[in-house]
Every structure is written in structure tokens, then in C-alpha cells.
């Protein structure tokens, strides 16, 4: 593991420390004068109905810690560490846009981004060292993040359909949205704001197809990185356009983060990447001349 990767892991660990410090500091003063058990206090503290969303800081700490452990345990496979580092980045961006991180949000965004950059750098370094004879880490990381973009698009389309069905049957006056996950709650609120009209998954399906096309093209042409980069910019540009023009695209913040990481990987590969070494053909060795061969040649000449 390079020193730069260790530094970026330290930055991620510092973000974990900041999140845990925020949780502990606020937990000490939370319902200090109320006579309730510690377990009930913990449940109330992390309850989604709490105005101060401490659950967001717990998610940050858990996601970054998991990414660090995966990166350390599987340090021989840096593309796995890169894939793992993308998860907390996506989650933090989503919580940042939803304004769930109330205290120093850019602190966590910046450190999570540095963590991803370190993983990309590690992939490129391993490729330059030719650590793998039959595997290009940066290229594989690009494929994995592209696949993640397509999978997230399809998953969002599926959950959107489920929330549309729930919206039609739910009693909005008594429905408790806190029973839903944060992901589903965001989709439910989008449908509610649109009054259930003109809300479909068309854009998500189109986006998923784009990611699949990028994945197929990249696998077909292989390590021609600038072409991979050009194709990976298509879904990124599409999401950016939808995001800037207010075209309905649920979870656009998460999708654009995944697409940006995928494009960044192929961009880094285009500028600094190294292709796999092709094995040189083995030289044909001359036949070994022995005394027996000389005797046979002499006999055949005399005959």
C-alpha cells in the first residue's frame, strides 16, 4: 500500500472520528434530566423522528469504517477498495443534499472524496508496477463502478414503482413515513409533492441502458481508455442535464456521484494508466547436438 493511500485512509479515519465525536458529545446531553434507561435513550437518540438526525453521522462512521477495513483486508485487490470507498461517498452526498448533516457537512464530503482519490491512485500505482499479470486494476474498477451506476438506476426504478403503489393505498393523514427507509422516504416525498402524477421511471430505465452500453463497450474494446472515457461521460452528462434542468430523476445526487466516480476512474486511466504487458514469444531453442547425433550424421554420410 502506497504512502498516499495510507494518508487518504487516515483522512477517512479522521472523518469517522469526527462523526463519532459528534455522536458522543450530543448523546451525553441528550435527555439528560429524564429518568429513562440507557437503551431507551439510545433508541430515542437515533430515532428518525428526532429533529437532529444523529443517524446520519452513525451511517457516515459505519460506511467509512467498513470501507477502511475492506481496503486493509483486501489491499492486494485495490479495485475492491475503490468500489468500497464509493459507497460512503454516495451516501454522504445524498445526506448532504438532503441537509441531514447539520454540522460541518463539507468536512465529510471532502474527506470522503479524498478517500476515493486515494483508492484510484492505488489502482494506477499497482498497474504501473504490473502487480497483476492478467488483471488491470483501474480498468476493472471502471467496470465495477459503471455496473454500480446501472444497478442503482434499476433499483431506484423498482423502489419508485413500489412507492407509487404505496402512495395510492396509504392514508396520507395517518401514514408514518418514518417507518420507511431514508431511500424510500425520499421517493415517497417526491411522489407526494407531484400528487402522484407524471411520476414514472422512464428516465431511470434510459439511464440504466446507458450504463449497460458503457459496460458492454468497455468490455468489448478493452483497455482503450480514451474510448472508455468518452462513453462513460454520456450517462454523466445525461444526469447533469436532468439535474440542472429539473427533469424528474429520483436520486439524481446519488446517480451523478456514481457516474462521476466511474468517469474519474477512466479519466485517470487515460492520463496515467498502464496496459497489461503482453508476453513476449518464447525464443525457439536450437536442437541440442549430442555425441549420438554426430555419430548418426557421420554414419549416414559414409553410407
Coordinates of C-alpha atoms in Angstrom, one line a residue:
X1 CA 0.0 0.0 0.0
X2 CA 1.4 3.4 -1.0
X3 CA 2.0 6.2 1.4
X4 CA -0.5 8.4 -0.4
X5 CA -3.2 5.7 0.1
X6 CA -2.3 5.5 3.7
X7 CA -2.7 9.2 4.0
X8 CA -6.2 9.1 2.3
X9 CA -7.2 6.3 4.7
X10 CA -6.1 8.4 7.6
X11 CA -8.4 11.2 6.2
X12 CA -11.3 8.7 6.1
X13 CA -10.4 7.6 9.7
X14 CA -10.4 11.3 10.8
X15 CA -13.9 11.7 9.3
X16 CA -15.0 8.6 11.3
X17 CA -13.5 10.2 14.5
X18 CA -15.4 13.4 13.8
X19 CA -18.7 11.6 13.3
X20 CA -18.3 9.6 16.5
X21 CA -17.2 12.6 18.5
X22 CA -20.3 14.4 17.3
X23 CA -22.5 11.5 18.4
X24 CA -20.9 11.0 21.8
X25 CA -20.9 14.8 22.6
X26 CA -24.6 15.1 21.8
X27 CA -25.6 11.8 23.4
X28 CA -24.2 12.9 26.8
X29 CA -26.5 15.9 26.9
X30 CA -29.5 14.2 25.2
X31 CA -32.4 13.9 27.6
X32 CA -30.0 14.3 30.5
X33 CA -32.6 15.1 33.1
X34 CA -35.2 12.5 32.1
X35 CA -35.4 9.3 34.1
X36 CA -35.2 6.7 31.3
X37 CA -33.0 3.7 30.7
X38 CA -29.8 3.9 28.6
X39 CA -31.3 1.6 25.9
X40 CA -34.4 3.8 25.6
X41 CA -32.2 6.8 25.4
X42 CA -30.2 5.3 22.6
X43 CA -33.4 4.4 20.7
X44 CA -34.8 7.9 21.0
X45 CA -31.4 9.4 20.1
X46 CA -31.2 7.5 16.8
X47 CA -34.9 7.7 16.0
X48 CA -35.7 9.2 12.6
X49 CA -38.4 11.3 14.2
X50 CA -35.6 13.2 16.1
X51 CA -35.2 16.7 14.7
X52 CA -31.4 16.3 15.0
X53 CA -30.5 13.5 12.6
X54 CA -27.8 11.7 14.5
X55 CA -28.4 8.6 12.5
X56 CA -26.7 10.3 9.5
X57 CA -23.5 10.6 11.5
X58 CA -23.7 6.9 12.5
X59 CA -24.1 6.0 8.8
X60 CA -21.1 8.0 7.9
X61 CA -19.0 6.3 10.6
X62 CA -20.2 2.8 9.7
X63 CA -19.8 3.2 6.0
X64 CA -16.3 4.7 6.2
X65 CA -15.1 2.2 8.8
X66 CA -16.4 -0.7 6.6
X67 CA -14.6 0.8 3.6
X68 CA -11.3 1.1 5.6
X69 CA -11.5 -2.5 6.8
X70 CA -12.2 -3.8 3.3
X71 CA -9.4 -1.8 1.9
X72 CA -6.9 -3.1 4.5
X73 CA -8.1 -6.8 4.4
X74 CA -8.1 -6.8 0.6
X75 CA -5.2 -4.5 -0.1
X76 CA -3.9 -6.9 -2.7
X77 CA -7.0 -6.0 -4.8
X78 CA -7.2 -2.2 -4.9
X79 CA -10.2 -2.2 -7.3
X80 CA -12.3 -3.8 -4.4
X81 CA -11.1 -1.0 -2.1
X82 CA -12.1 1.6 -4.7
X83 CA -15.6 0.1 -5.1
X84 CA -16.0 0.1 -1.3
X85 CA -14.8 3.7 -1.0
X86 CA -17.5 4.8 -3.5
X87 CA -20.3 3.6 -1.1
X88 CA -19.7 6.2 1.7
X89 CA -19.1 8.9 -0.9
X90 CA -22.5 8.3 -2.4
X91 CA -24.2 8.1 1.0
X92 CA -22.6 11.3 2.2
X93 CA -23.5 13.2 -0.9
X94 CA -27.1 12.0 -0.6
X95 CA -27.3 13.1 3.1
X96 CA -25.6 16.4 2.2
X97 CA -28.2 17.2 -0.5
X98 CA -31.0 16.2 1.9
X99 CA -29.4 18.5 4.6
X100 CA -29.2 15.7 7.0
X101 CA -25.6 16.6 8.0
X102 CA -26.1 19.7 10.0
X103 CA -22.7 20.3 11.5
X104 CA -19.7 20.7 9.1
X105 CA -21.1 18.8 6.1
X106 CA -18.3 19.8 3.7
X107 CA -15.8 18.3 6.2
X108 CA -17.2 14.8 5.5
X109 CA -17.7 15.4 1.8
X110 CA -14.1 16.5 1.3
X111 CA -12.6 13.7 3.3
X112 CA -14.8 11.0 1.6
X113 CA -13.7 12.4 -1.8
X114 CA -10.0 12.2 -0.7
X115 CA -10.6 8.6 0.3
X116 CA -11.9 7.8 -3.2
X117 CA -9.0 9.6 -4.9
X118 CA -6.5 7.6 -2.8
X119 CA -8.2 4.3 -4.0
X120 CA -7.9 5.4 -7.6
X121 CA -4.3 6.3 -7.1
X122 CA -3.6 2.9 -5.6
X123 CA -5.1 1.2 -8.7
X124 CA -3.0 3.2 -11.0
X125 CA 0.2 2.5 -9.0
X126 CA -0.4 -1.2 -9.0
X127 CA -0.9 -1.2 -12.7
X128 CA 2.3 0.7 -13.3
X129 CA 4.1 -1.9 -11.1
X130 CA 2.4 -4.7 -13.1
X131 CA 1.3 -6.3 -9.8
X132 CA -1.2 -8.4 -11.7
X133 CA -0.2 -10.3 -14.9
X134 CA -3.8 -10.9 -16.1
X135 CA -5.7 -8.0 -14.5
X136 CA -5.8 -4.3 -14.9
X137 CA -7.0 -2.8 -11.6
X138 CA -8.0 0.6 -13.0
X139 CA -9.9 -1.0 -15.8
X140 CA -11.8 -3.4 -13.5
X141 CA -12.6 -0.6 -11.1
X142 CA -14.1 1.4 -14.0
X143 CA -16.2 -1.6 -15.0
X144 CA -17.4 -2.2 -11.4
X145 CA -18.4 1.5 -10.8
X146 CA -20.2 1.6 -14.2
X147 CA -22.1 -1.6 -13.2
X148 CA -23.0 0.1 -9.9
X149 CA -24.4 3.0 -11.8
X150 CA -26.7 0.8 -13.8
X151 CA -27.7 -1.3 -10.8
X152 CA -28.6 1.9 -8.8
X153 CA -30.7 3.2 -11.7
X154 CA -32.7 -0.1 -11.9
X155 CA -33.0 -0.3 -8.1
X156 CA -34.3 3.2 -7.9
X157 CA -36.8 2.5 -10.7
X158 CA -38.0 -0.6 -8.8
X159 CA -38.4 1.3 -5.5
X160 CA -40.1 4.2 -7.3
X161 CA -42.7 1.7 -8.6
X162 CA -43.2 0.3 -5.1
X163 CA -43.6 3.8 -3.5
X164 CA -46.2 4.7 -6.2
X165 CA -48.2 1.7 -5.3
X166 CA -47.9 2.6 -1.6
X167 CA -48.9 6.2 -2.2
X168 CA -52.2 5.0 -3.9
X169 CA -53.2 2.9 -0.9
X170 CA -51.8 4.8 2.0
X171 CA -53.8 7.1 4.2
X172 CA -51.7 10.3 4.0
X173 CA -53.1 11.8 7.1
X174 CA -52.1 8.9 9.4
X175 CA -49.2 7.4 7.4
X176 CA -46.0 7.4 9.4
X177 CA -43.2 8.0 6.8
X178 CA -40.5 7.3 9.4
X179 CA -41.3 3.6 9.1
X180 CA -39.8 3.7 5.6
X181 CA -36.1 3.7 4.9
X182 CA -34.5 7.1 4.1
X183 CA -34.1 6.0 0.5
X184 CA -37.8 5.1 0.2
X185 CA -38.9 8.1 2.2
X186 CA -37.2 10.4 -0.3
X187 CA -39.0 8.7 -3.2
X188 CA -42.3 8.8 -1.4
X189 CA -42.0 12.5 -0.8
X190 CA -41.2 13.1 -4.4
X191 CA -44.4 11.3 -5.4
X192 CA -46.4 13.1 -2.8
X193 CA -45.1 16.5 -4.0
X194 CA -46.1 15.6 -7.5
X195 CA -49.5 14.4 -6.3
X196 CA -48.8 11.0 -7.9
X197 CA -48.9 12.5 -11.4
X198 CA -46.3 12.4 -14.1
X199 CA -44.0 10.3 -12.0
X200 CA -42.5 7.4 -13.9
X201 CA -39.3 5.6 -14.2
X202 CA -38.6 6.3 -17.9
X203 CA -35.5 8.4 -17.3
X204 CA -34.1 5.8 -14.9
X205 CA -34.6 3.0 -17.4
X206 CA -32.9 5.0 -20.1
X207 CA -30.0 5.8 -17.8
X208 CA -29.6 2.2 -16.8
X209 CA -29.4 1.3 -20.5
X210 CA -26.7 3.9 -21.0
X211 CA -24.7 2.4 -18.2
X212 CA -25.1 -1.1 -19.7
X213 CA -24.0 0.2 -23.1
X214 CA -20.9 1.7 -21.5
X215 CA -20.2 -1.5 -19.7
X216 CA -20.5 -3.6 -22.8
X217 CA -18.4 -1.3 -24.9
X218 CA -15.7 -1.1 -22.3
X219 CA -15.6 -4.9 -22.0
X220 CA -15.6 -5.3 -25.8
X221 CA -12.8 -2.8 -26.7
X222 CA -10.8 -3.5 -23.5
X223 CA -8.0 -1.1 -22.4
X224 CA -8.5 1.6 -25.0
X225 CA -9.0 4.1 -22.1
X226 CA -9.9 7.2 -24.0
X227 CA -12.8 5.5 -25.7
X228 CA -14.0 4.1 -22.4
X229 CA -13.8 7.7 -21.0
X230 CA -15.8 9.1 -23.9
X231 CA -18.6 6.6 -23.4
X232 CA -18.6 6.9 -19.6
X233 CA -19.2 10.7 -20.0
X234 CA -22.6 10.0 -21.7
X235 CA -24.5 8.9 -18.6
X236 CA -22.7 11.5 -16.5
X237 CA -23.7 14.3 -19.0
X238 CA -27.3 13.0 -19.1
X239 CA -27.7 13.1 -15.3
X240 CA -26.1 16.5 -15.1
X241 CA -28.5 17.8 -17.7
X242 CA -31.5 16.3 -15.9
X243 CA -30.2 17.7 -12.6
X244 CA -29.7 21.2 -13.9
X245 CA -33.0 21.4 -15.9
X246 CA -35.1 19.9 -13.1
X247 CA -36.1 16.9 -15.2
X248 CA -37.7 14.3 -12.9
X249 CA -34.9 11.9 -12.0
X250 CA -35.1 10.4 -8.5
X251 CA -31.9 10.1 -6.5
X252 CA -30.1 12.2 -9.1
X253 CA -27.5 13.2 -6.5
X254 CA -26.5 9.5 -5.8
X255 CA -26.6 8.7 -9.5
X256 CA -24.4 11.6 -10.5
X257 CA -21.9 10.7 -7.8
X258 CA -21.5 7.1 -9.1
X259 CA -21.3 8.3 -12.7
X260 CA -18.7 10.9 -11.7
X261 CA -16.5 8.3 -9.9
X262 CA -16.8 6.0 -13.0
X263 CA -15.7 8.8 -15.3
X264 CA -12.9 9.8 -13.0
X265 CA -11.6 6.3 -13.0
X266 CA -11.5 6.1 -16.8
X267 CA -10.1 9.7 -16.9
X268 CA -7.2 8.7 -14.6
X269 CA -6.6 5.6 -16.6
X270 CA -6.5 7.7 -19.8
X271 CA -3.9 10.0 -18.4
X272 CA -1.8 7.7 -16.2
X273 CA -3.0 4.2 -16.8
X274 CA -0.8 1.3 -18.0
X275 CA -2.0 -1.5 -20.1
X276 CA -1.2 -5.1 -19.4
X277 CA 2.1 -6.4 -20.5
X278 CA 1.9 -8.8 -23.4
X279 CA 4.1 -11.8 -23.0
X280 CA 7.0 -11.9 -25.5
X281 CA 7.0 -15.0 -27.6
X282 CA 9.4 -17.6 -26.3
X283 CA 12.5 -18.0 -28.5
X284 CA 12.8 -21.2 -30.3
X285 CA 15.8 -23.0 -28.9
X286 CA 18.2 -24.7 -31.4
X287 CA 18.2 -28.5 -31.2
X288 CA 20.7 -29.9 -28.8
X289 CA 23.7 -31.5 -30.5
X290 CA 24.9 -34.6 -28.7
X291 CA 27.6 -37.2 -29.5
X292 CA 24.8 -39.6 -30.6
X293 CA 23.6 -37.1 -33.1
X294 CA 27.1 -36.6 -34.5
X295 CA 27.6 -40.4 -34.8
X296 CA 24.3 -40.8 -36.7
X297 CA 25.2 -37.9 -39.0
X298 CA 28.6 -39.5 -39.8
X299 CA 27.1 -42.9 -40.4
X300 CA 24.6 -41.5 -42.8
X301 CA 27.3 -39.5 -44.7
X302 CA 29.5 -42.6 -45.0
X303 CA 26.6 -44.6 -46.3

